[in-house]
Coordinates of C-alpha atoms in Angstrom, one line a residue:
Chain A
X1 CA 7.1 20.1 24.3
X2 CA 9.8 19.1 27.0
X3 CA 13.5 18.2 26.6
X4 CA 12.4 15.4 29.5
X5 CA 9.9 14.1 27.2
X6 CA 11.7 14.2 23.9
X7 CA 15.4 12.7 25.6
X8 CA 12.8 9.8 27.0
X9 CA 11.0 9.6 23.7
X10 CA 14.6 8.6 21.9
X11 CA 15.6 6.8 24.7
X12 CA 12.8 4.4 24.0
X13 CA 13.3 5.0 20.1
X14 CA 16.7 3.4 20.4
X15 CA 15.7 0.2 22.6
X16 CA 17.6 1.6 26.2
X17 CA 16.1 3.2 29.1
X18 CA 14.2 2.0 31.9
X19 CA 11.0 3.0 30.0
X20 CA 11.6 1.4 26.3
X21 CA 9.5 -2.3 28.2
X22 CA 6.6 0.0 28.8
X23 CA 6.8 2.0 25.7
X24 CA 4.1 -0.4 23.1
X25 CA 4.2 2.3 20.3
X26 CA 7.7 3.2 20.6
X27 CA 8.6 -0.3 20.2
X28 CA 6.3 -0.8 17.4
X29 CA 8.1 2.3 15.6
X30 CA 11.2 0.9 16.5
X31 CA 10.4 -2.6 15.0
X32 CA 9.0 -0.9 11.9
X33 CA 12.1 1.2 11.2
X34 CA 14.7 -1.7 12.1
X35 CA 12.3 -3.6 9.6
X36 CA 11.9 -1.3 6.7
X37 CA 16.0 -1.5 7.1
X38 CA 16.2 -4.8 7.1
X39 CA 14.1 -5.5 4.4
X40 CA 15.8 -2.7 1.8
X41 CA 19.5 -3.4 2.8
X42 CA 18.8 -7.3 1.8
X43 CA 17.1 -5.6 -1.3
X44 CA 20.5 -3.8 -1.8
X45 CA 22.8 -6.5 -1.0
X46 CA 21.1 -8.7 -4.2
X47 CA 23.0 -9.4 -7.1
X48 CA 22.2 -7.0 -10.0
X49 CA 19.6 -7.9 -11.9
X50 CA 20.0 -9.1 -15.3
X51 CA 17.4 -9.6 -18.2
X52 CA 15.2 -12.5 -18.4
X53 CA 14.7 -15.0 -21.0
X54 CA 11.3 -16.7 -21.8
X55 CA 13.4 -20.1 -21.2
X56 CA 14.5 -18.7 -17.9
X57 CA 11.0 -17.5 -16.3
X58 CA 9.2 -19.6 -14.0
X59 CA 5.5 -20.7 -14.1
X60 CA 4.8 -18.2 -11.6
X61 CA 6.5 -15.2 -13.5
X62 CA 4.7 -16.0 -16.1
X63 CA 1.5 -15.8 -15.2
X64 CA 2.6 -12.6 -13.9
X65 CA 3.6 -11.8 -17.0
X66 CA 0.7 -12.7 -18.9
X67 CA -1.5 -10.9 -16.6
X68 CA 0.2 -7.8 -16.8
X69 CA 0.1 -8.2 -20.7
X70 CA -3.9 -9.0 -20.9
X71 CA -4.3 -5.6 -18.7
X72 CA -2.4 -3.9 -21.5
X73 CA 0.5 -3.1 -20.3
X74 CA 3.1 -3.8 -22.3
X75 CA 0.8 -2.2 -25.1
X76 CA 2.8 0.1 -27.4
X77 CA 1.0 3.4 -25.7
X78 CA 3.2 5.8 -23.8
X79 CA 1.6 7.7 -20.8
X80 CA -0.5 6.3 -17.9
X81 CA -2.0 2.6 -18.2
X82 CA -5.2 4.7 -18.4
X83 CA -4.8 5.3 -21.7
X84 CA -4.7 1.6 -23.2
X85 CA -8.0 0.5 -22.0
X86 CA -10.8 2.4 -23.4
X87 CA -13.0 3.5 -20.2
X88 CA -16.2 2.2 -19.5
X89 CA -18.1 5.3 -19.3
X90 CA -17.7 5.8 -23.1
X91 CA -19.4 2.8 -23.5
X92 CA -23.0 3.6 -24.4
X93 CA -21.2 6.3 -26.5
X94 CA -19.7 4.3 -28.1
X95 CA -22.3 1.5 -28.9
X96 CA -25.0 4.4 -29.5
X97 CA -22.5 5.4 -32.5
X98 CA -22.1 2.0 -34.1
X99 CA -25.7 1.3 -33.9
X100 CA -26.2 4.6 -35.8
X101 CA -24.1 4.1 -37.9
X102 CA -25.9 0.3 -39.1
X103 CA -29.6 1.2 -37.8
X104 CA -31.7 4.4 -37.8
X105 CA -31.8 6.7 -34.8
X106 CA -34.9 5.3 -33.3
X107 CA -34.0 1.5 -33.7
X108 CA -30.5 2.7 -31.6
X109 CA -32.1 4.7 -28.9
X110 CA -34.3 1.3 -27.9
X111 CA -31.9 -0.5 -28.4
X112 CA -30.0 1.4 -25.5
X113 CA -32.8 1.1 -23.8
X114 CA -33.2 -2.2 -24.1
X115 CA -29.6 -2.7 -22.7
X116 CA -29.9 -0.3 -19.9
X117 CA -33.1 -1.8 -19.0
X118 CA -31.7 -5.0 -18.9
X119 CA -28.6 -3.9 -16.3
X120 CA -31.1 -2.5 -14.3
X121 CA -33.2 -5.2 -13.7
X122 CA -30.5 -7.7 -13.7
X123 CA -29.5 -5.5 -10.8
X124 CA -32.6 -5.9 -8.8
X125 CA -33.7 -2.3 -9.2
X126 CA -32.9 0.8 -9.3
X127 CA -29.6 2.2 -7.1
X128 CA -29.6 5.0 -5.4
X129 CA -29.0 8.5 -6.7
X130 CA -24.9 8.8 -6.9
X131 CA -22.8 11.9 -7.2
X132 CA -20.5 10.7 -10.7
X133 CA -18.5 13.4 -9.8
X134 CA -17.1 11.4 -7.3
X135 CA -16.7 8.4 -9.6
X136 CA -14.0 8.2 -11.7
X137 CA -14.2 5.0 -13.9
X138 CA -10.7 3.8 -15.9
X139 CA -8.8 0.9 -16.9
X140 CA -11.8 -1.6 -15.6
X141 CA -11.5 -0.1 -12.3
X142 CA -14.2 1.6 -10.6
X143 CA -12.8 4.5 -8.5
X144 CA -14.6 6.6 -5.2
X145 CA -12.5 9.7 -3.9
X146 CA -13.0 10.3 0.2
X147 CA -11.1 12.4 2.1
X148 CA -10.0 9.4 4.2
X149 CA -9.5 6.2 2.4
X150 CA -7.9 4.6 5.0
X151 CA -11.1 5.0 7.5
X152 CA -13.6 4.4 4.0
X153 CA -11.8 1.2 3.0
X154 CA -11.8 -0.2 6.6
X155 CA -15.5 0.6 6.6
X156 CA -15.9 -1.2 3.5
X157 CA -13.9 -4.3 4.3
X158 CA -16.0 -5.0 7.0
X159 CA -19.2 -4.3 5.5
X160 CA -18.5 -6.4 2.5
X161 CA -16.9 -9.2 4.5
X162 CA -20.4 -9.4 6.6
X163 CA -21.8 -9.8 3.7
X164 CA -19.9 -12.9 3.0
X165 CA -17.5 -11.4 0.3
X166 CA -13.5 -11.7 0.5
X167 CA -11.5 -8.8 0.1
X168 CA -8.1 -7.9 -0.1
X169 CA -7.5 -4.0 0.8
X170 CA -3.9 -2.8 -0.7
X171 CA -2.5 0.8 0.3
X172 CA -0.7 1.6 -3.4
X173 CA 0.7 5.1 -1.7
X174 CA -0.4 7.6 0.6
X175 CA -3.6 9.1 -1.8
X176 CA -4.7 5.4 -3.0
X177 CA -5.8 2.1 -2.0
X178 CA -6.8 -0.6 -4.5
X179 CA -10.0 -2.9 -2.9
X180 CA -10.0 -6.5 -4.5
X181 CA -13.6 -7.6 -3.7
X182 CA -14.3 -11.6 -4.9
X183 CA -17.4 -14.1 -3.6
X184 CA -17.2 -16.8 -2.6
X185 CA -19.6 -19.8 -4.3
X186 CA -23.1 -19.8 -2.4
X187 CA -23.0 -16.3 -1.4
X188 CA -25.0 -13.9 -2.4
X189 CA -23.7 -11.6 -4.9
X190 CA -26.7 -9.1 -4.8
X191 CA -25.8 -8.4 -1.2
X192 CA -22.3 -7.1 -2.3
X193 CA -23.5 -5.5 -5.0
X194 CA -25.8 -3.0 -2.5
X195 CA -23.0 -2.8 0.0
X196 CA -20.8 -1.3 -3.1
X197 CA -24.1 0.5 -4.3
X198 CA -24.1 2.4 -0.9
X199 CA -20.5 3.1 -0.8
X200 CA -20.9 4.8 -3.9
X201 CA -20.2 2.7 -6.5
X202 CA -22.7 2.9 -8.3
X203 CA -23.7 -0.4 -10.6
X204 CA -21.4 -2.9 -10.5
X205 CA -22.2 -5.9 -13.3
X206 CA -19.6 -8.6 -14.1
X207 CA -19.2 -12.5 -12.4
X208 CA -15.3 -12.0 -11.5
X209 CA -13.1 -10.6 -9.2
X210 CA -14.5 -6.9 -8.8
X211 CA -11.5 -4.1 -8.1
X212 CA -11.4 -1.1 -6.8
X213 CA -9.6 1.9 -6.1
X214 CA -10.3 4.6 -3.4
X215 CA -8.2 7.7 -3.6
X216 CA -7.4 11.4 -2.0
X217 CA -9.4 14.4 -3.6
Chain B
X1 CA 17.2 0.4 -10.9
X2 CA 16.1 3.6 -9.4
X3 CA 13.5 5.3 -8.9
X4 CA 13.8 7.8 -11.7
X5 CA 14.6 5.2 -14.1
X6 CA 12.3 3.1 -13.2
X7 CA 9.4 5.9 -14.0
X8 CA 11.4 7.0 -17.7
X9 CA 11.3 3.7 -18.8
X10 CA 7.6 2.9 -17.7
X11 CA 6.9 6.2 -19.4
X12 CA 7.7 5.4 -22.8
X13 CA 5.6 2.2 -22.8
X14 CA 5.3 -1.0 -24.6
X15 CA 8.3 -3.2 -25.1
X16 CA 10.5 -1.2 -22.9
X17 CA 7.9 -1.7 -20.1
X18 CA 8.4 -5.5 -20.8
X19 CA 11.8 -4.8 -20.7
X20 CA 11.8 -3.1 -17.5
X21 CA 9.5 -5.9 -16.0
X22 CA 11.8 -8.9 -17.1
X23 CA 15.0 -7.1 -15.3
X24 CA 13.3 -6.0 -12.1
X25 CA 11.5 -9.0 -11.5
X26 CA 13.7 -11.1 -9.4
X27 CA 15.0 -8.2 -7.8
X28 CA 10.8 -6.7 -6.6
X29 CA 10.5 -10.2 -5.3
X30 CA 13.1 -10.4 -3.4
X31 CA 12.5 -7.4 -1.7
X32 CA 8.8 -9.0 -1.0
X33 CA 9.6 -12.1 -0.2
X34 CA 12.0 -10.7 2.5
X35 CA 9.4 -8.4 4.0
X36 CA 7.3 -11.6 4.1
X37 CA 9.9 -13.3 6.0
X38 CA 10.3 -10.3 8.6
X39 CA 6.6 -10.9 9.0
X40 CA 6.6 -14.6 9.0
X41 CA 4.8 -15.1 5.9
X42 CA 5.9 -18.2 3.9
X43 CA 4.7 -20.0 0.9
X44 CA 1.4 -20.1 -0.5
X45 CA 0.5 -16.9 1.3
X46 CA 4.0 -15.1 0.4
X47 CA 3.9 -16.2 -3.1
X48 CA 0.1 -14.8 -3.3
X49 CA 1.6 -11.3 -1.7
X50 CA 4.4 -11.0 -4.2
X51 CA 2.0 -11.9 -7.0
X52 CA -0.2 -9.5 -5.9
X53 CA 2.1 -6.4 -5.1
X54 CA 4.5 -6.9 -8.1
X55 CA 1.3 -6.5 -10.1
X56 CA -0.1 -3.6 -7.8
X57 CA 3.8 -2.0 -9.0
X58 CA 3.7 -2.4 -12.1
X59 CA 0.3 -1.7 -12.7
X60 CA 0.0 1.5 -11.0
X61 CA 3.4 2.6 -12.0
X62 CA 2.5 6.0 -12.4
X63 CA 1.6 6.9 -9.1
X64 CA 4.8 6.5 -7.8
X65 CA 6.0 10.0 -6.8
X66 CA 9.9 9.1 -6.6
X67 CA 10.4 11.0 -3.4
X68 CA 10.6 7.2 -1.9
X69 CA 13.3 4.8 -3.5
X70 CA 11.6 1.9 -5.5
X71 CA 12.5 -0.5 -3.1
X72 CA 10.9 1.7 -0.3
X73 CA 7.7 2.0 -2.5
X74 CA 7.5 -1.6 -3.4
X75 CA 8.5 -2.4 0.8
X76 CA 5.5 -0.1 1.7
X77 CA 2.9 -1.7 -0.6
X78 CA 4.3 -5.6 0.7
X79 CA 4.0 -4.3 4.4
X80 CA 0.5 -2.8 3.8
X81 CA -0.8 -6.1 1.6
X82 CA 0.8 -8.4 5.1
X83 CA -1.2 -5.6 7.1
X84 CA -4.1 -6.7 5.4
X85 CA -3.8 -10.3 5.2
X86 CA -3.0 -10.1 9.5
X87 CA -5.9 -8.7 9.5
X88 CA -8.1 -11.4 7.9
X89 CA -6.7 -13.8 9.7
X90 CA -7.5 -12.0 12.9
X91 CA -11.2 -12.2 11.5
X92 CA -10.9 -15.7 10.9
X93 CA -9.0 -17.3 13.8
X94 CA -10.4 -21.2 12.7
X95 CA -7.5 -20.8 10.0
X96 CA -3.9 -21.1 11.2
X97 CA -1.5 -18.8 11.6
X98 CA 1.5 -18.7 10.3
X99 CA 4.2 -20.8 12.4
X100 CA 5.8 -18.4 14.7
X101 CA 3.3 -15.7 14.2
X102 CA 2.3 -16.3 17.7
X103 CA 5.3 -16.4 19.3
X104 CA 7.2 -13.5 17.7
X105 CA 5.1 -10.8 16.1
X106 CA 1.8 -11.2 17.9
X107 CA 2.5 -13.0 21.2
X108 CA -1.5 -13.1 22.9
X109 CA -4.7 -13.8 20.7
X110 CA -6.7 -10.9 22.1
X111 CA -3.1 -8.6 21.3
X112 CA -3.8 -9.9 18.0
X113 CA -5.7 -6.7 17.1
X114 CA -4.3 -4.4 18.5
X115 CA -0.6 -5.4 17.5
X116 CA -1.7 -5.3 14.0
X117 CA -3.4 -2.3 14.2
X118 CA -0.7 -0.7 15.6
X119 CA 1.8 -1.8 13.0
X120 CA -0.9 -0.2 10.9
X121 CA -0.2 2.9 12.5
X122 CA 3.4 3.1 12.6
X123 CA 3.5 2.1 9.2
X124 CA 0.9 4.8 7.9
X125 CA 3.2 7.3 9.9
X126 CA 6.9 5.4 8.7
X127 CA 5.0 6.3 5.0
X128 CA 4.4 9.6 5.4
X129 CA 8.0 10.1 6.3
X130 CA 9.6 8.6 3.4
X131 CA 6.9 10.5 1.1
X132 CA 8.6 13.6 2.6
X133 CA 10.8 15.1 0.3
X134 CA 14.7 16.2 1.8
X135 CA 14.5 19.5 3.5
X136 CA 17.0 20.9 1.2
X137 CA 19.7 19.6 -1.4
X138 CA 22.1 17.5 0.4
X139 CA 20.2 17.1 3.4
X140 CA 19.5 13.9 4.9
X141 CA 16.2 12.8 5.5
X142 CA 14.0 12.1 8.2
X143 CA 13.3 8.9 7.8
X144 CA 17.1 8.3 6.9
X145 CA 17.8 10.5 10.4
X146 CA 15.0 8.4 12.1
X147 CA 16.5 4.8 10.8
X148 CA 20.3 6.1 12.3
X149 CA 18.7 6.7 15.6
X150 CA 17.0 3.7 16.3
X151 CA 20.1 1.3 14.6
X152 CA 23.1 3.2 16.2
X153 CA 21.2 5.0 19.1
X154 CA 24.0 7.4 18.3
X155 CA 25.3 10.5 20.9
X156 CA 24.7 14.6 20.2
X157 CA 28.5 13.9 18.8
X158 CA 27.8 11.5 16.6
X159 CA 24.7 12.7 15.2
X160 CA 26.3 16.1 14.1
X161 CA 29.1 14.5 12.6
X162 CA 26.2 11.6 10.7
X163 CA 24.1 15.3 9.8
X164 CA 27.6 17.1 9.1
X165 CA 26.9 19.6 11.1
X166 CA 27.0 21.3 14.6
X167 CA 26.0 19.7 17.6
X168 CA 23.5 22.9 18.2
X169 CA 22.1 22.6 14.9
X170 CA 22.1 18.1 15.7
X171 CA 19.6 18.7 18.2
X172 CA 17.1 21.6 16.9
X173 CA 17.3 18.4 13.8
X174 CA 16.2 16.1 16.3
X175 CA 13.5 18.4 17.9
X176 CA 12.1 18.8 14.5
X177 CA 12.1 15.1 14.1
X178 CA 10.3 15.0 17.5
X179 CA 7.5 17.4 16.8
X180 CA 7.1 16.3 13.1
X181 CA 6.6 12.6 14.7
X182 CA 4.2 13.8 17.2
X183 CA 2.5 15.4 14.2
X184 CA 2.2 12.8 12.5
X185 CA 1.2 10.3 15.0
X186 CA -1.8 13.2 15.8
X187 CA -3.2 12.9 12.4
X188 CA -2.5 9.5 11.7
X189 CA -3.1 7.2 14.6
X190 CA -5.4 10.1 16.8
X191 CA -2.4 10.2 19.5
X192 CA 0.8 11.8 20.1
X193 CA 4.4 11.1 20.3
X194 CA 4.3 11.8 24.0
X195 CA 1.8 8.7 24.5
X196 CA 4.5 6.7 23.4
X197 CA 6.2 7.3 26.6
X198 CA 4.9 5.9 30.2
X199 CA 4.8 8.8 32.4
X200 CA 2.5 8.2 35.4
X201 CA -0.6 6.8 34.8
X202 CA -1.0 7.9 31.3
X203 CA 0.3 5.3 28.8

């Protein structure tokens, strides 16, 4: 490292110098700090915020609301929103016990198999062998770790958006993204469902809005 | 709210989380809706954004580390759901742009791309530095240092007196700054802080 380089560098940081027109990335830094600034002293320069009433909400807030609500969060459970849903993975588990508990053992075995069958070939075969241990499934979410989600979710995007699918990619912090994946009427779901598949996914059943999360080992 | 209280409150779960939700509300949208605005984002598509992060917030509470302020937090997730919705409309150019889009933030269609992705970059980098924790107690912090550079472009002089400290110790600060940003840009965009600067042919 040179002073010439670093006194230029700041020069260029701070908008002066015959350099700063030439300087793309330092004025994109620039614009990003002078931004971030902007944005959090009008934050600050709000008026303190007071508690709502139901009267006083808007339509919009309350759908918000009422979303937030149906994902459980305002159930009476302290510690993470993982706790409130029961994870999918327990699932057969859990059905295998309560069809014990009414049927004999053999009737509840087929009748697992029955089900699993049934995802299966609802699925259009058989996916590929995945590594679980990668998977971590929680609160309706499906979850992949990568050591760069950033570079995986970009993949992804554009894999799933050639496939006709719409998704909305949403950096939570620096370990996690969140991958909403919907599709759109007329295309065809099974297509997404293998580009998930091969990203590691797994199975992914269900008609709505799929979401994901993509995190940091 | 802060930060600190934002992540006791959430902590202890139902009706306090409500509670915490109803009093934050207008303030997390204002703080989207104003990032929207820097980015020229208006209605349908801003109202979809803030729906979408205030959720994201609220909803992944817990993996707020509180080395950020809330507001920074909640600013980074807004920038990076705009990032993402630039993006897509890069991808599909038959839909319109927002009004002024063109002009201000992305001034060519075939700069489209690469002025989002290198927003992208800058912002993955700006992240990092508020993610940093302060050096020591008291200290200020780089991102804090970074913002006082660019806003007051301020002398050796001044930036001693804004660090509250010598003018030697100013600009071994500002090195550090330098090389930590070169680092960063390394790992995060592939280049280096000294590609920021035109020297020669190399850009």
């Amino acid at each position: 490292m040179n002073q010439d380089e670093e006194d230029r560098f700041f020069e260029a940081l701070a908008g002066r110098g015959e350099h700063a027109p030439d300087t793309p990335r330092a004025k994109a830094l620039r614009e990003g700090i002078k931004l971030r600034a902007d944005v959090l002293r009008e934050a600050g320069e709000m008026p303190p915020a007071n508690s709502m009433t139901d009267t006083e909400m808007s339509a919009r807030q309350r759908i918000l609301f009422n979303e937030l609500e149906a994902k459980g969060l305002f159930s009476d459970v302290t510690g993470t929103k993982q706790a409130a849903a029961p994870a999918p993975q327990s699932f057969f588990g859990l059905l295998l016990g309560i069809l014990s508990s009414r049927w004999s053992k053999p009737m509840a075995f087929a009748a697992m198999l029955a089900l699993v069958v049934g995802v299966v070939v609802q699925q259009g075969g058989v996916d590929r062998p995945v590594d679980e241990s990668q998977i971590v499934r929680g609160a309706g979410r499906a979850t992949v770790i990568r050591e760069n989600p950033a570079q995986f979710v970009a993949d992804l995007t554009a894999r799933l958006e050639a496939a006709g699918a719409d998704v909305t990619a949403v950096q939570i912090n620096d370990r996690e993204w969140n991958v909403k994946v919907s599709v759109p009427p007329g295309t065809k779901r099974q297509a997404i469902r293998e580009q998930l598949s091969n990203a590691g996914f797994g199975v992914i059943g269900g008609e709505g809005e799929i979401d994901l999360a993509v995190t940091k080992p | 709210m802060d930060g600190e209280e934002f992540l006791r409150r959430m902590a202890q779960g139902g009706i306090e989380r409500e509670k915490v939700c109803r009093e934050s509300y207008k303030w997390m949208e204002g703080v989207c809706r104003s990032a929207c605005r820097k980015y020229r984002i208006y209605d349908e598509q801003a109202e979809d954004i803030t729906h979408d992060v205030i959720l994201s917030v609220f909803m992944k509470w817990d993996t707020y580390s509180g080395r950020a302020s809330l507001g920074s937090w909640i600013f980074q997730i807004t920038r990076n759901r705009i990032f993402d919705e630039l993006r897509k409309m890069k991808a599909h150019p038959h839909e319109a742009l927002p009004e002024g889009l063109d002009d201000v933030r992305l001034p060519e269609q075939d700069v489209l791309t690469g002025g989002v992705e290198q927003q992208i970059c800058v912002a993955q980098v700006i992240a990092a530095l508020e993610n940093e924790p302060k050096a020591k107690a008291g200290s200020v912090r780089m991102i804090e240092l970074l913002t006082y550079i660019v806003e007051g472009d301020p002398s050796t002089k001044e930036l001693a007196v804004f660090l509250n400290t010598t003018e030697g110790a100013a600009k071994q600060r500002r090195s550090y700054l330098f090389k930590r940003l070169k680092e960063l840009f390394k790992e995060l965009c592939g280049d280096e802080c000294g590609r920021l600067i035109k020297r020669g042919d190399a850009v």
